[in-house]
Amino acid sequence: MSPVLSLILFLLFPYTEAKTSEGNNDTNIYEFCQPTTCSTKGPNIRFPFRLKTQTISCGLEGFELSCLNNKTVLHLPSSGDYYVQDISYLHSRITIMDVHESTCPLKTILSFSLTNSKFSFIPSIYYSQNFTIVNCSEKDAWIGTDFYELIGPIDCISSEKFFVYVISAHESMEMLPSSCTISQTVEISAEMTPNDAILRATLGWEALGGCHHCEKSGHYCGYNVTSSSTICVKQNRGLGPLSISLISTGTSIGGIVLFALVIFLIYKSRESEKEKETQLKVEKFLEDYRTVNPTRYTYKELKKITSKFKHRLGQGGYGSVFRGKLFNGIPVAVKMLEHLKGNGQEFINEVATIGRIHHFHIVRLLGFCSEGNRRALIYEFMPNGSLEKFIFSKTNSSSHRQLSWEKLRKIAFGVARGVEYLHQGCSQRILHFDIKPHNILLDHNFQPKISDFGLAKLCSKDISIVSLTAARGTAGYIAPELFSRNFGEVSYKSDVYSYGMMLLEMVGCRKNKDPAVEIQSQIYFPEWIYNRMRQGQELCLEFEEDGDEGIARKLAIVALWCIQWNPTERPSMPIVLQMLEADLQSLEIPPMPFVSSDVETGAIN
């Protein structure tokens, strides 16, 4: 069935149904419960919500709203009043934000509670975040520790006796300083971070039976207090007594409108069918995820943000990246997707996967633009750019290493933490499929952030094997099983392989397969470094500080474990983190991770 015919049938269905269901006995249920708003820009207020000025039967207990200065307000019994930004009746979601900007944002977050309310943190593919509150008797207790997701001390809730810090619950508490004790663990919305000045959250409520199907069909869900049951009311019934006659005449009017629409669709069908399908797909996705935290910008706003695309930061196969500044002064990087692939799927993947992720080692998506065939992604700006430019010297010499070995170790550990979060920290596992130096961005402190989720795939953590129709990733980092199932099944271990190849490039300060290397036997760096490690030889790399060689050997050993051709022999990311923190002497050199280049091609099979 063609898209045009499908759309015609879809549009015709409500008019047909309207005529056949006029005899519903609940016609006057909404006579005094008409949908209303607090302002023209405010959310629509209807069942299960009601304004406090409306009769009690218009809504359910606990869903009362009020108007304050033309803004919609929700009162939570244990937390107070919050502005309502959006209500999705189809998805049973309400987005709220604090009425006042707090001078102590963390205190506001800690006091936020859904106790005795009808709402809960939205059940999505991502968990709400857990943070651990820690009290320390010494302010400098954290010096020398590897807690990356640490915020504090928080002066407004600290005292003379103890200093308060906030740590992500993903951090291991085994290395907690002796002068610190755990106070409590709190749950906040996945849209929040402890640094945010205004509390905001998307909450969900349990829809009554039949309401989701009713809203999905384009009607309103209501409640008949006489029969104690839900009812499905057509939208125009909330307009008053004339609604019944309007329903009967709506069919003929709808026919005229539908005819005009068909003429319009025929005219528009001259455009590229593929582009139209892409736009519909993207818009459908954005409609389903319209309460997602990143802001949607128009193309006109995008031009203002980038000063008409004046400062280009780089260009790739996807398009160009420009530097910009949001209207609140925050610097950003704007990626213009000029060469879309997969019918807009890369754009959808990016928004769906990192739109709600707040993790220290994952770049934050602040906004996006989708207007016609123009699409863009807006990220937090990383002043030091990608890891790639720091580890691949233009002179192809390790003596020109730009980052210290200690800094490389911290970067390797940070990336591992980010990948572990993607694999374990969400209710659904996120496979990146493109871990490489180019996609690791560095902030002003050289803390790594994983970026570019265009090839990412979501899967259940209960399922270890992933089905793919084609290999995805970048040559040189793609796991063998993505090319041939003879090497094993595709799983989260494919990301582990890519991470291992990236580690080797960090150690060797060059591409793993570099045509510029003079000695041909050293062209495949993983094999060259494996042979030297196995034979106990020096790595022939540049070391400046005591301990540098130990760091290099540890990174190399971990990398060689990660790039085992057999996926089952690769460690998981939690094990990788343990290996990176372990003593060098406790690490074993893995077996040969690949087929030696000395073996004839015919023997590989």
XYZ file of C-alpha atoms in Angstrom:
605
model
C 0.000 0.000 0.000
C 1.389 3.390 -0.985
C 2.097 5.999 1.723
C -0.489 8.372 0.183
C -3.261 5.734 0.286
C -2.312 4.726 3.821
C -2.545 8.321 4.970
C -5.954 8.776 3.278
C -7.357 5.698 5.043
C -5.859 6.869 8.330
C -7.490 10.297 7.981
C -10.814 8.815 6.870
C -11.082 6.450 9.838
C -11.904 9.041 12.554
C -14.789 10.493 10.482
C -16.267 7.039 9.915
C -15.987 6.184 13.579
C -17.491 9.523 14.604
C -20.677 8.782 12.673
C -21.126 5.254 14.000
C -20.668 6.125 17.665
C -22.954 9.144 18.048
C -25.286 7.220 20.272
C -22.823 6.980 23.165
C -24.623 7.571 26.471
C -21.674 9.554 27.838
C -22.244 12.485 25.472
C -22.596 15.078 28.218
C -19.841 13.835 30.535
C -17.553 16.729 29.550
C -20.223 19.423 29.478
C -18.674 21.010 32.586
C -15.182 19.506 32.154
C -13.995 21.187 28.998
C -10.224 21.067 28.312
C -8.637 24.291 29.491
C -5.253 26.012 29.919
C -3.643 28.614 32.157
C -2.306 30.498 29.108
C -2.137 30.172 25.336
C 1.349 28.655 25.671
C 0.515 26.421 28.608
C -0.234 22.671 28.439
C -3.766 21.434 27.811
C -5.496 20.524 31.089
C -8.001 17.660 30.985
C -8.661 14.259 32.543
C -7.009 12.864 34.657
C -5.913 16.417 35.551
C -8.271 19.223 36.495
C -7.977 22.795 37.687
C -8.892 23.280 41.333
C -11.640 25.637 40.147
C -13.334 22.793 38.217
C -15.734 20.261 39.680
C -14.126 17.267 41.440
C -15.535 14.785 38.899
C -13.436 16.354 36.121
C -10.235 14.689 37.338
C -8.730 12.164 39.698
C -7.519 12.741 43.233
C -3.887 13.867 43.296
C -4.028 15.362 39.790
C -5.193 18.849 40.775
C -3.501 21.786 39.029
C -3.682 25.529 39.573
C -2.764 28.688 37.678
C -0.162 31.152 38.974
C 0.794 34.182 36.865
C -0.491 32.409 33.722
C 1.641 29.351 34.492
C 0.405 25.850 35.288
C 1.357 24.633 38.767
C 1.411 21.094 40.209
C 1.576 20.622 43.981
C 3.491 17.574 45.234
C 2.565 16.729 48.858
C 6.155 16.165 50.042
C 8.003 18.652 47.816
C 5.852 21.719 47.188
C 4.870 23.550 44.003
C 6.370 23.034 40.518
C 5.690 24.609 37.152
C 4.281 22.236 34.521
C 6.122 22.537 31.202
C 4.418 19.761 29.251
C 1.801 17.013 29.615
C 1.724 13.988 27.307
C -1.619 12.239 27.754
C -0.677 9.582 25.213
C 2.460 8.544 27.102
C 1.228 9.432 30.635
C 4.087 11.871 31.229
C 4.335 15.280 32.875
C 7.429 17.496 32.763
C 7.907 19.821 35.726
C 10.488 22.331 36.924
C 11.104 24.158 40.185
C 9.239 27.410 40.707
C 12.313 29.179 42.068
C 16.013 29.056 41.205
C 17.757 27.800 44.314
C 20.916 29.231 45.856
C 21.676 25.670 46.933
C 20.607 23.445 44.015
C 21.738 20.187 45.593
C 19.689 20.888 48.710
C 16.646 21.383 46.491
C 17.313 18.094 44.693
C 17.809 16.194 47.949
C 14.504 17.497 49.312
C 12.592 16.475 46.169
C 10.263 13.590 46.962
C 7.389 11.830 45.229
C 6.080 10.344 48.476
C 2.270 10.454 48.777
C 1.961 11.583 45.152
C 0.450 9.810 42.149
C 3.671 10.127 40.161
C 6.952 8.257 39.775
C 10.175 8.765 37.882
C 9.421 8.035 34.262
C 9.948 4.342 33.351
C 12.151 4.688 30.283
C 15.018 2.816 28.674
C 17.255 4.671 31.105
C 17.340 4.389 34.882
C 16.869 7.432 37.012
C 20.266 8.350 38.395
C 21.531 7.380 41.837
C 24.001 9.599 43.687
C 25.794 8.884 46.949
C 26.117 11.698 49.497
C 29.401 11.479 51.427
C 30.493 13.374 54.561
C 34.248 13.908 55.036
C 36.048 15.312 58.059
C 38.965 16.406 55.835
C 38.529 18.692 52.840
C 41.519 17.259 50.939
C 40.609 13.622 51.558
C 40.163 12.948 47.823
C 43.678 13.885 46.711
C 45.324 10.907 45.009
C 42.068 9.002 44.429
C 40.547 8.073 41.063
C 36.970 9.217 41.640
C 36.071 10.827 38.317
C 32.408 11.594 39.003
C 32.983 13.631 42.164
C 31.310 16.958 42.938
C 32.131 19.076 45.959
C 32.580 20.123 48.573
C 29.032 21.526 48.542
C 29.432 24.589 50.751
C 25.733 25.292 51.304
C 25.133 21.932 53.026
C 28.590 21.469 54.575
C 29.497 22.544 58.110
C 32.585 23.195 60.224
C 32.700 19.525 61.208
C 32.304 17.854 57.830
C 32.457 18.548 54.096
C 29.733 17.164 51.838
C 30.535 15.587 48.458
C 28.384 13.920 45.808
C 29.563 10.802 43.970
C 27.862 8.881 41.196
C 26.572 5.562 42.505
C 28.462 3.909 39.625
C 31.720 4.701 41.424
C 33.234 1.947 43.549
C 33.067 2.795 47.257
C 35.919 0.411 48.099
C 38.448 3.248 47.654
C 36.498 5.674 49.849
C 38.935 7.727 51.998
C 39.036 6.690 55.663
C 37.937 10.168 56.770
C 34.710 9.888 54.766
C 31.433 8.142 55.515
C 28.392 7.499 53.338
C 25.409 9.612 54.373
C 22.709 8.485 51.945
C 21.983 7.452 48.370
C 19.391 9.502 46.524
C 17.501 8.921 43.281
C 16.928 11.827 40.915
C 15.578 12.114 37.407
C 17.902 11.023 34.587
C 17.447 14.548 33.211
C 19.222 16.104 36.201
C 22.770 16.498 37.460
C 23.740 17.733 40.950
C 25.152 20.887 39.322
C 21.827 22.013 37.854
C 20.469 25.235 39.360
C 16.796 24.449 38.747
C 15.235 21.082 39.474
C 13.388 19.610 36.522
C 12.073 16.119 35.930
C 9.807 14.100 33.679
C 7.414 12.031 35.749
C 4.958 9.327 34.815
C 1.591 8.224 36.115
C -0.290 4.944 35.825
C -2.938 5.322 33.143
C -6.384 3.869 33.761
C -7.426 0.881 31.702
C -8.259 1.738 28.094
C -6.924 5.303 28.286
C -3.768 4.653 26.277
C -5.706 3.085 23.386
C -8.232 5.939 23.508
C -5.569 8.668 23.400
C -3.711 6.812 20.660
C -6.864 6.854 18.507
C -6.948 10.648 18.797
C -9.742 10.920 21.385
C -9.900 12.030 25.013
C -9.991 9.660 27.956
C -12.545 10.444 30.649
C -14.201 8.893 33.680
C -17.876 8.170 34.307
C -18.426 8.492 38.064
C -21.845 6.816 37.753
C -20.527 3.597 36.209
C -17.027 3.924 37.774
C -15.403 3.235 34.420
C -13.267 5.018 31.860
C -14.867 6.375 28.707
C -13.470 7.483 25.365
C -14.778 10.895 24.294
C -14.247 12.518 20.930
C -12.241 15.711 21.178
C -14.956 18.083 19.933
C -17.396 16.983 22.654
C -15.507 19.216 25.044
C -16.644 22.247 23.036
C -20.233 22.331 24.301
C -23.802 21.269 23.354
C -23.240 21.901 19.641
C -20.639 19.151 19.500
C -23.144 16.404 18.588
C -24.409 18.217 15.511
C -20.843 19.084 14.586
C -19.998 15.387 14.614
C -22.773 14.595 12.129
C -21.702 17.388 9.782
C -18.021 16.689 10.322
C -18.058 13.831 7.857
C -19.065 15.959 4.875
C -16.743 18.797 5.862
C -14.004 16.267 6.419
C -14.600 14.904 2.926
C -14.000 18.320 1.396
C -10.888 18.836 3.491
C -9.717 15.331 2.658
C -10.193 15.938 -1.083
C -8.125 19.114 -0.876
C -5.500 17.226 1.093
C -5.322 14.483 -1.548
C -4.680 17.100 -4.257
C -1.952 18.567 -2.066
C -0.384 15.143 -1.462
C -0.365 14.349 -5.173
C 1.468 17.604 -5.793
C 3.952 16.886 -3.005
C 4.552 13.344 -4.285
C 6.736 14.827 -7.004
C 9.365 15.324 -4.334
C 11.816 12.614 -3.416
C 9.862 9.719 -1.882
C 12.872 8.663 0.118
C 13.306 12.100 1.697
C 9.606 12.246 2.616
C 9.810 8.875 4.339
C 12.896 10.034 6.219
C 11.172 13.192 7.417
C 8.098 11.254 8.566
C 10.276 8.752 10.374
C 12.265 11.449 12.160
C 9.181 13.493 13.077
C 7.390 10.403 14.392
C 10.381 9.704 16.590
C 10.581 13.302 17.816
C 6.849 13.263 18.617
C 7.249 10.111 20.703
C 10.258 11.608 22.509
C 9.081 15.205 22.722
C 9.621 15.291 26.495
C 13.281 14.394 26.044
C 15.584 16.852 27.775
C 17.536 18.286 24.770
C 15.952 21.421 23.313
C 14.653 21.518 19.756
C 15.849 24.562 17.784
C 14.700 25.978 14.474
C 17.138 26.421 11.611
C 16.813 30.189 12.037
C 17.875 29.869 15.676
C 20.728 27.605 14.603
C 22.116 30.304 12.333
C 22.112 32.733 15.255
C 23.797 30.199 17.529
C 26.624 29.619 15.029
C 26.845 33.256 13.814
C 25.718 32.025 10.384
C 28.104 29.029 10.521
C 31.141 31.281 10.769
C 33.584 29.157 12.817
C 34.114 25.688 11.328
C 35.780 23.238 13.723
C 36.074 20.281 11.381
C 34.497 18.225 8.642
C 33.831 14.533 8.109
C 31.758 12.104 6.094
C 28.640 13.145 8.029
C 29.052 16.884 7.335
C 30.623 19.787 9.232
C 31.016 20.854 12.863
C 30.743 24.522 13.823
C 31.454 26.362 17.026
C 28.560 28.312 18.499
C 27.074 29.821 21.616
C 23.605 29.245 23.041
C 21.435 32.195 23.973
C 22.466 31.765 27.635
C 26.156 32.054 26.681
C 27.093 28.358 26.905
C 29.650 27.412 24.183
C 28.560 24.502 21.986
C 29.628 22.432 18.992
C 27.000 22.126 16.249
C 27.192 19.085 13.975
C 25.359 19.670 10.684
C 24.299 16.321 9.199
C 24.781 17.105 5.529
C 25.159 13.551 4.268
C 22.534 11.465 6.030
C 22.665 7.698 5.858
C 20.163 5.027 6.757
C 17.000 7.105 6.211
C 17.712 9.373 9.167
C 18.461 6.432 11.456
C 21.810 7.893 12.563
C 20.075 11.093 13.673
C 17.430 9.083 15.545
C 20.101 6.881 17.158
C 22.005 9.907 18.392
C 18.994 11.594 20.004
C 17.533 8.349 21.402
C 20.760 7.092 22.982
C 22.405 10.160 24.495
C 19.388 12.467 24.704
C 18.840 11.445 28.334
C 22.250 10.121 29.338
C 24.069 12.221 31.912
C 27.444 10.607 32.525
C 30.783 12.227 33.200
C 32.500 10.371 30.344
C 29.773 10.723 27.702
C 29.392 13.960 25.761
C 26.140 15.734 26.563
C 23.587 16.444 23.850
C 22.109 19.884 24.569
C 19.817 20.263 21.576
C 18.987 19.386 17.998
C 17.362 20.748 14.864
C 15.116 18.913 12.416
C 13.517 21.154 9.828
C 12.727 19.667 6.424
C 15.885 17.956 5.229
C 18.098 20.010 7.567
C 19.249 18.204 10.697
C 21.791 19.157 13.306
C 22.985 18.019 16.722
C 24.163 20.447 19.401
C 26.733 19.207 21.935
C 28.604 20.682 24.862
C 31.826 22.213 23.534
C 35.044 20.273 24.173
C 37.932 22.806 23.965
C 40.674 20.219 23.463
C 38.994 18.482 20.544
C 39.425 14.776 19.861
C 41.990 12.359 21.278
C 43.070 11.586 17.725
C 45.043 14.798 17.248
C 47.046 14.188 20.447
C 48.149 10.605 19.821
C 48.838 10.635 16.072
C 51.940 12.773 15.652
C 52.474 14.317 12.229
C 56.094 13.188 12.384
C 55.073 9.552 13.044
C 57.535 9.487 15.937
C 56.766 8.433 19.500
C 59.364 10.938 20.706
C 56.894 13.682 19.836
C 54.254 12.325 22.218
C 51.977 15.204 23.221
C 50.338 13.645 26.295
C 52.119 12.219 29.325
C 51.751 8.534 30.074
C 49.879 9.329 33.293
C 47.410 11.443 31.340
C 47.001 8.647 28.788
C 46.317 6.216 31.637
C 43.576 8.468 33.014
C 42.068 8.882 29.552
C 42.068 5.109 29.019
C 40.405 4.612 32.397
C 37.807 7.314 31.728
C 36.835 5.869 28.346
C 36.525 2.432 29.950
C 34.191 3.907 32.568
C 32.073 5.443 29.835
C 31.819 2.208 27.833
C 31.025 0.275 31.012
C 28.161 2.685 31.695
C 26.777 2.146 28.194
C 26.920 -1.621 28.692
C 25.794 -1.854 32.331
C 24.471 1.490 33.601
C 21.178 1.654 31.685
C 18.147 -0.613 31.791
C 18.957 -1.475 28.182
C 22.498 -2.068 26.979
C 23.838 0.486 24.492
C 26.378 -0.804 21.968
C 28.400 2.035 20.461
C 30.048 0.180 17.532
C 32.433 3.057 16.748
C 34.867 3.475 19.650
C 37.996 5.144 18.246
C 40.264 8.134 19.079
C 38.336 10.435 16.732
C 35.150 9.874 18.757
C 36.792 10.538 22.130
C 36.551 14.248 22.962
C 38.626 15.963 25.663
C 37.411 18.754 27.930
C 39.575 21.545 29.364
C 41.038 19.095 31.934
C 41.619 16.390 29.290
C 38.810 14.304 30.759
C 37.523 12.020 27.972
C 33.935 12.040 26.689
C 32.568 9.403 24.305
C 30.742 10.936 21.333
C 29.080 10.049 18.002
C 26.307 7.526 18.652
C 25.125 7.381 15.042
C 25.866 3.645 14.779
C 24.691 2.754 18.285
C 22.224 -0.049 18.928
C 19.991 -0.694 21.937
C 19.475 -4.228 23.201
C 18.294 -5.991 26.320
C 20.919 -6.862 28.915
C 19.332 -10.319 29.062
C 20.308 -10.937 25.439
C 24.033 -11.432 24.832
C 23.837 -11.835 21.039
C 22.898 -8.968 18.719
C 21.456 -9.324 15.217
C 22.903 -7.008 12.552
C 22.252 -6.929 8.823
C 25.676 -5.488 7.969
C 29.015 -4.631 9.544
C 29.171 -1.210 11.156
C 32.076 0.848 12.433
C 35.399 2.187 11.154
C 38.009 0.050 9.419
C 40.784 -0.830 11.838
C 38.464 -0.872 14.853
C 35.753 -3.288 13.693
C 35.690 -6.621 15.528
C 36.198 -9.733 13.328
C 32.745 -11.149 14.147
C 31.133 -8.130 12.489
C 32.626 -9.294 9.193
C 32.112 -13.020 9.618
C 30.102 -15.056 12.126
C 32.845 -17.699 11.869
C 34.704 -15.671 14.505
C 31.719 -15.647 16.889
C 28.505 -13.782 17.569
C 28.135 -9.993 17.664
C 27.715 -8.684 21.223
C 28.935 -6.003 23.633
C 32.354 -7.663 23.257
C 32.552 -5.939 19.841
C 32.919 -2.607 21.667
C 35.616 -4.180 23.834
C 37.584 -5.032 20.678
C 37.345 -1.442 19.400
C 38.457 -0.152 22.793
C 41.479 -2.465 22.689
C 42.530 -1.248 19.247
C 42.234 2.333 20.486
C 44.436 1.513 23.500
C 47.151 0.115 21.243
C 47.121 3.299 19.183
C 47.484 5.322 22.371
C 50.502 3.205 23.319
C 52.109 3.222 19.863
C 51.254 6.857 19.102
C 50.284 5.853 15.561
C 47.688 3.972 13.534
C 47.770 0.222 14.092
C 48.362 -0.291 10.388
C 50.508 2.559 9.060
C 51.853 2.458 5.470
C 54.424 5.108 6.406
C 56.356 2.705 8.662
C 59.600 1.749 6.939
C 60.026 -1.750 8.407
C 57.255 -3.782 6.818
C 57.292 -6.419 9.580
C 56.218 -3.674 11.987
C 53.333 -2.402 9.877
C 50.775 -4.309 11.982
C 51.588 -2.776 15.340
C 49.473 -5.147 17.515
C 51.474 -8.139 16.289
C 54.775 -6.293 16.658
C 54.058 -5.225 20.243
C 52.702 -8.686 21.169
C 55.935 -10.356 20.042
C 58.068 -7.912 22.057
C 55.885 -8.371 25.151
C 55.985 -12.164 24.852
C 59.782 -12.131 24.481
C 60.241 -9.706 27.389
C 61.834 -7.056 25.195
C 61.586 -3.288 25.677
C 58.787 -1.526 23.843
C 61.203 0.967 22.212
C 58.935 3.850 23.185
C 59.790 7.230 24.694
C 59.578 7.350 28.514
C 60.275 10.470 30.573
C 59.097 9.674 34.112
C 59.570 6.731 36.449
C 56.648 4.404 36.011
C 55.961 5.414 32.414
C 57.078 2.066 31.011
C 54.891 0.257 33.538
C 51.874 2.267 32.382
C 52.673 1.518 28.739
C 53.067 -2.216 29.364
C 49.835 -2.349 31.379
C 47.864 -0.552 28.656
C 49.380 -2.871 26.049
C 48.493 -6.026 27.998
C 44.913 -4.874 28.554
C 44.633 -3.956 24.876
C 45.891 -7.364 23.740
C 43.268 -9.071 25.906
C 40.576 -6.844 24.415
C 41.472 -7.608 20.780
C 41.278 -11.399 21.040
C 39.683 -12.633 17.833
C 37.430 -14.991 19.794
C 34.829 -12.740 21.511
C 34.429 -15.158 24.434
C 38.094 -14.659 25.355
C 37.759 -10.878 25.623
C 37.093 -9.399 29.069
C 33.957 -7.425 29.860
C 34.382 -3.721 30.610
C 34.118 -4.197 34.421
C 37.022 -6.669 34.151
C 38.924 -4.189 31.969
C 38.550 -1.591 34.722
C 39.859 -4.060 37.286
C 42.870 -4.813 35.081
C 43.629 -1.102 34.634
C 43.626 -0.650 38.417
C 45.618 -3.825 39.164
C 49.377 -4.122 39.663
C 51.342 -4.781 36.490
C 52.876 -7.925 37.998
C 49.418 -9.473 38.450
C 48.544 -9.186 34.748
C 49.202 -12.116 32.457
C 50.133 -11.694 28.819
C 47.233 -13.137 26.790
C 47.563 -15.791 24.089
C 48.188 -14.705 20.506
C 45.071 -12.563 19.861
C 45.135 -12.957 16.071
C 46.517 -15.051 13.241
C 50.152 -14.142 12.653
C 50.976 -12.314 9.437
C 53.557 -15.040 8.798
C 50.773 -17.555 8.303
C 49.737 -17.960 4.691
C 46.369 -16.562 3.780
C 45.106 -19.994 2.792
C 45.697 -21.286 6.304
C 43.612 -18.607 7.976
C 40.364 -20.278 7.077
